[in-house]
Structures are given as structure tokens and as C-alpha cells.
């Protein structure tokens, strides 16, 4: 089994982004890597993200996501984005959620890498 890569844009709050995707249930033990970038990161326009692992741990809880400079929509710039990785066990469901303030776009990519 190889990696699974998902990506999309969010323009509003979403309580369970991975629900209904290939990563709704993790096929085997591995690592989930999240790459996140918001169009804007200001008091009145921002995105926060939370990640809850299958065992209940919450390594990200309402974490404000960096914006792009210059402001650009739908971009994940490796020089500015937030990238984090977490180990995950087989069969677990990771709850990845986002909350919007104001008007904004969140670009995200989640990569599952199996560990042999």
C-alpha cells in the first residue's frame, strides 16, 4: 500500500473534513501529514484548525493558520504554510475540522504515509 494524498479548499467551517474520504478510516498504521494555509490571517479574517486523533488526543486545538503574503487564494506555499505530522493507528478516524472568521479560503493537503 502506498501513500494517500487528499487536498481541497474550504470556504466555511467544516466539523469533519475527512468524513466520506479515503481517509475516513486509516487503512494501516502510519503518519498523517497536514499542510495548511489560509488566504488571510487577521483578527477579522482567519481560519483555525483542530485535529483529534482516534485515541482522543488533540494535538491541534483551534490553531490559527498562517496566511499568504502576498494575499492569494488556494495556495500552499511551503515557505509560509503550517506543516505538521502525527502518527496514527490502523482503523482509527482522525477528526480534522476548521472554523472560519470573516471571509477566507483555507487550502489543505493531508498525506497518509503507511509505516512498514
XYZ file of N, CA and C in Angstrom:
348
model
N 0.850 -1.175 0.000
C 0.000 0.000 0.000
C 0.897 1.240 0.000
N 0.543 2.189 -0.829
C 1.301 3.426 -0.917
C 0.606 4.565 -0.201
N 1.119 5.758 -0.377
C 0.526 6.931 0.284
C -0.847 7.267 -0.302
N -1.628 7.987 0.492
C -2.909 8.548 0.056
C -2.807 10.046 0.257
N -3.078 10.817 -0.782
C -2.988 12.277 -0.712
C -4.345 12.871 -1.041
N -4.858 13.678 -0.129
C -6.122 14.388 -0.331
C -5.847 15.882 -0.234
N -6.580 16.678 -0.992
C -6.445 18.130 -0.878
C -7.730 18.793 -1.357
N -7.965 19.982 -0.828
C -9.146 20.733 -1.238
C -9.057 22.145 -0.661
N -10.127 22.894 -0.907
C -10.276 24.240 -0.361
C -11.526 24.270 0.500
N -11.478 25.001 1.586
C -12.640 25.228 2.440
C -12.940 26.723 2.422
N -14.213 27.065 2.274
C -14.623 28.475 2.301
C -15.563 28.754 3.467
N -15.718 27.765 4.334
C -16.551 27.914 5.517
C -16.128 26.893 6.553
N -16.766 26.914 7.699
C -16.452 25.962 8.760
C -16.858 24.551 8.331
N -16.108 23.553 8.808
C -16.378 22.159 8.484
C -15.996 21.326 9.708
N -16.957 20.576 10.267
C -16.746 19.841 11.514
C -15.971 18.536 11.334
N -15.885 17.997 10.114
C -15.188 16.722 9.910
C -14.789 16.607 8.440
N -13.694 17.229 8.089
C -13.258 17.336 6.698
C -12.976 15.973 6.070
N -12.451 15.024 6.835
C -12.075 13.727 6.280
C -13.240 12.742 6.187
N -14.386 13.084 6.761
C -15.559 12.209 6.690
C -15.943 11.999 5.226
N -16.141 10.737 4.834
C -16.538 10.431 3.467
C -15.402 10.388 2.470
N -14.150 10.501 2.946
C -12.985 10.437 2.057
C -12.283 9.093 2.229
N -11.240 8.868 1.475
C -10.440 7.643 1.594
C -9.745 7.555 2.945
N -9.653 8.671 3.669
C -9.015 8.664 4.986
C -10.037 8.733 6.120
N -11.278 8.424 5.812
C -12.281 8.358 6.878
C -11.854 7.316 7.912
N -11.332 6.193 7.439
C -10.755 5.169 8.309
C -9.359 4.859 7.795
N -8.374 4.950 8.656
C -6.988 4.735 8.249
C -6.762 3.244 7.952
N -6.229 2.908 6.756
C -6.107 1.506 6.356
C -5.039 0.704 7.105
N -4.010 1.346 7.622
C -2.936 0.676 8.359
C -2.201 1.743 9.163
N -1.408 1.298 10.122
C -0.645 2.268 10.908
C 0.241 3.113 10.015
N 0.398 4.375 10.377
C 1.225 5.257 9.557
C 1.320 6.647 10.134
N 1.519 7.601 9.255
C 1.682 9.004 9.637
C 0.752 9.850 8.772
N 0.044 10.785 9.415
C -0.753 11.776 8.696
C 0.004 13.096 8.724
N 0.218 13.674 7.560
C 0.874 14.977 7.451
C -0.143 15.979 6.932
N -0.292 17.081 7.650
C -1.223 18.150 7.295
C -0.419 19.349 6.812
N -0.765 19.856 5.621
C -0.187 21.093 5.092
C -1.340 22.080 4.977
N -1.222 23.212 5.661
C -2.347 24.131 5.810
C -1.922 25.561 5.518
N -2.766 26.278 4.775
C -2.506 27.690 4.508
C -3.826 28.409 4.285
N -3.967 29.520 4.969
C -5.153 30.357 4.855
C -4.860 31.506 3.893
N -5.897 31.982 3.238
C -5.715 33.146 2.374
C -5.323 34.362 3.215
N -6.015 34.540 4.336
C -5.775 35.683 5.222
C -5.543 35.197 6.641
N -4.816 35.986 7.419
C -4.613 35.670 8.825
C -4.634 36.988 9.591
N -5.841 37.433 9.907
C -6.034 38.686 10.628
C -7.112 38.463 11.685
N -7.298 39.416 12.557
C -8.293 39.291 13.609
C -9.685 39.063 13.046
N -10.023 39.765 11.967
C -11.381 39.684 11.420
C -11.540 38.659 10.298
N -10.455 38.120 9.774
C -10.494 37.124 8.697
C -9.412 36.081 8.945
N -9.820 34.882 9.418
C -8.842 33.827 9.660
C -9.524 32.468 9.696
N -8.708 31.436 9.682
C -9.159 30.063 9.877
C -8.415 29.488 11.081
N -9.136 28.721 11.890
C -8.495 27.905 12.911
C -8.790 26.447 12.582
N -7.867 25.579 12.978
C -7.982 24.155 12.685
C -7.795 23.367 13.970
N -8.564 22.283 14.097
C -8.391 21.334 15.188
C -8.223 19.939 14.599
N -7.399 19.134 15.271
C -7.198 17.745 14.883
C -7.344 16.900 16.139
N -8.272 15.936 16.083
C -8.439 14.996 17.194
C -8.117 13.606 16.685
N -7.162 12.957 17.338
C -6.730 11.626 16.941
C -7.729 10.578 17.449
N -7.681 9.363 16.902
C -8.632 8.322 17.300
C -8.635 8.013 18.806
N -7.492 8.196 19.474
C -7.423 7.910 20.906
C -7.891 9.087 21.767
N -8.348 10.164 21.136
C -8.862 11.321 21.861
C -7.864 12.453 22.028
N -6.578 12.196 21.764
C -5.579 13.267 21.841
C -5.932 14.379 20.849
N -5.655 15.610 21.242
C -5.938 16.767 20.387
C -4.648 17.564 20.182
N -3.784 17.124 19.244
C -2.514 17.816 19.044
C -2.668 19.229 18.472
N -3.785 19.500 17.818
C -4.088 20.855 17.338
C -5.482 21.206 17.828
N -5.618 22.328 18.518
C -6.911 22.736 19.054
C -7.105 24.222 18.792
N -7.942 24.541 17.816
C -8.196 25.936 17.424
C -6.901 26.675 17.097
N -6.043 26.038 16.324
C -4.767 26.625 15.912
C -4.992 27.548 14.728
N -4.612 28.824 14.870
C -4.790 29.777 13.775
C -3.766 29.486 12.685
N -4.236 29.450 11.438
C -3.424 29.043 10.292
C -2.816 30.268 9.612
N -1.520 30.187 9.254
C -0.866 31.330 8.614
C -1.491 31.677 7.263
N -1.468 32.968 6.944
C -1.966 33.455 5.665
C -0.855 33.542 4.644
N -1.229 33.898 3.417
C -0.254 34.046 2.332
C 0.174 35.510 2.226
N 1.442 35.707 1.877
C 1.959 37.045 1.622
C 2.711 36.983 0.305
N 2.261 37.656 -0.766
C 1.059 38.478 -0.836
C -0.192 37.595 -0.744
N -1.323 38.229 -0.441
C -2.584 37.512 -0.265
C -2.933 36.771 -1.556
N -3.152 35.459 -1.432
C -3.500 34.644 -2.589
C -4.409 33.520 -2.115
N -5.363 33.155 -2.922
C -6.359 32.155 -2.561
C -5.990 30.793 -3.120
N -6.109 29.740 -2.294
C -5.912 28.388 -2.770
C -4.473 27.957 -2.925
N -3.557 28.641 -2.246
C -2.134 28.367 -2.377
C -1.602 27.737 -1.100
N -0.766 26.709 -1.246
C 0.005 26.183 -0.125
C 1.463 26.451 -0.460
N 2.037 27.451 0.183
C 3.411 27.877 -0.058
C 4.288 27.292 1.046
N 5.189 26.388 0.683
C 5.997 25.696 1.694
C 6.860 26.648 2.520
N 7.059 27.873 2.072
C 7.835 28.845 2.849
C 6.996 29.514 3.930
N 5.643 29.414 3.835
C 4.767 30.149 4.744
C 3.729 29.282 5.441
N 3.473 28.086 4.943
C 2.364 27.280 5.457
C 2.705 26.630 6.802
N 1.714 26.006 7.408
C 1.899 25.208 8.613
C 1.870 23.750 8.187
N 2.935 23.008 8.484
C 3.010 21.580 8.187
C 3.277 20.838 9.486
N 2.422 19.857 9.796
C 2.583 19.039 10.996
C 2.292 17.588 10.645
N 2.931 16.660 11.361
C 2.733 15.228 11.140
C 2.446 14.539 12.460
N 1.523 13.562 12.408
C 1.135 12.818 13.606
C 1.050 11.336 13.268
N 1.553 10.466 14.162
C 1.369 9.024 13.949
C -0.094 8.658 14.167
N -0.554 7.639 13.433
C -1.943 7.195 13.564
C -1.992 5.674 13.432
N -2.916 5.047 14.150
C -3.033 3.591 14.129
C -4.093 3.146 13.120
N -4.003 1.883 12.739
C -4.939 1.305 11.776
C -6.371 1.360 12.300
N -7.298 1.683 11.398
C -8.714 1.650 11.726
C -9.230 2.878 12.430
N -8.348 3.780 12.792
C -8.792 4.971 13.513
C -9.345 6.032 12.592
N -10.197 6.875 13.166
C -10.727 8.025 12.430
C -10.185 9.295 13.062
N -9.477 10.070 12.284
C -8.934 11.346 12.728
C -9.950 12.431 12.367
N -10.366 13.220 13.356
C -11.308 14.309 13.099
C -10.504 15.584 12.837
N -10.586 16.047 11.596
C -9.905 17.255 11.126
C -11.007 18.269 10.858
N -11.000 19.371 11.614
C -12.060 20.367 11.477
C -11.469 21.764 11.330
N -12.278 22.659 10.763
C -11.843 24.049 10.622
C -12.998 24.983 10.961
N -12.635 26.159 11.438
C -13.628 27.193 11.752
C -13.162 28.503 11.118
N -14.085 29.186 10.477
C -13.768 30.421 9.776
C -14.240 31.627 10.585
N -13.460 32.688 10.493
C -13.872 34.004 10.982
C -13.794 34.949 9.788
N -14.873 35.641 9.491
C -14.893 36.563 8.354
C -15.036 35.820 7.037
N -14.383 36.344 6.011
C -14.398 35.766 4.669
C -12.989 35.312 4.348
N -12.841 34.035 3.950
C -11.499 33.492 3.823
C -11.533 32.195 3.028
N -10.370 31.697 2.652
C -10.217 30.409 1.981
C -9.088 29.661 2.680
N -9.335 28.383 3.005
C -8.311 27.521 3.586
C -7.915 26.477 2.547
N -6.637 26.445 2.197
C -6.105 25.387 1.333
C -5.482 24.337 2.243
N -5.812 23.053 1.999
C -5.252 21.990 2.829
C -4.875 20.789 1.977
N -3.886 20.068 2.482
C -3.475 18.797 1.887
C -3.138 17.869 3.054
N -3.707 16.665 3.012
C -3.408 15.649 4.022
C -2.791 14.458 3.305
N -1.621 14.033 3.770
C -0.938 12.891 3.186
C -0.819 11.792 4.236
N -1.346 10.627 3.902
C -1.177 9.442 4.743
C -0.016 8.631 4.170
N 0.949 8.334 5.033
C 2.091 7.525 4.641
C 2.117 6.282 5.527
N 1.957 5.080 4.936
C 1.999 3.876 5.754
C 3.410 3.635 6.304
N 3.464 3.029 7.477
C 4.745 2.678 8.090
C 4.860 1.160 8.077
N 5.951 0.652 7.505
C 6.102 -0.807 7.462
C 6.898 -1.322 8.618
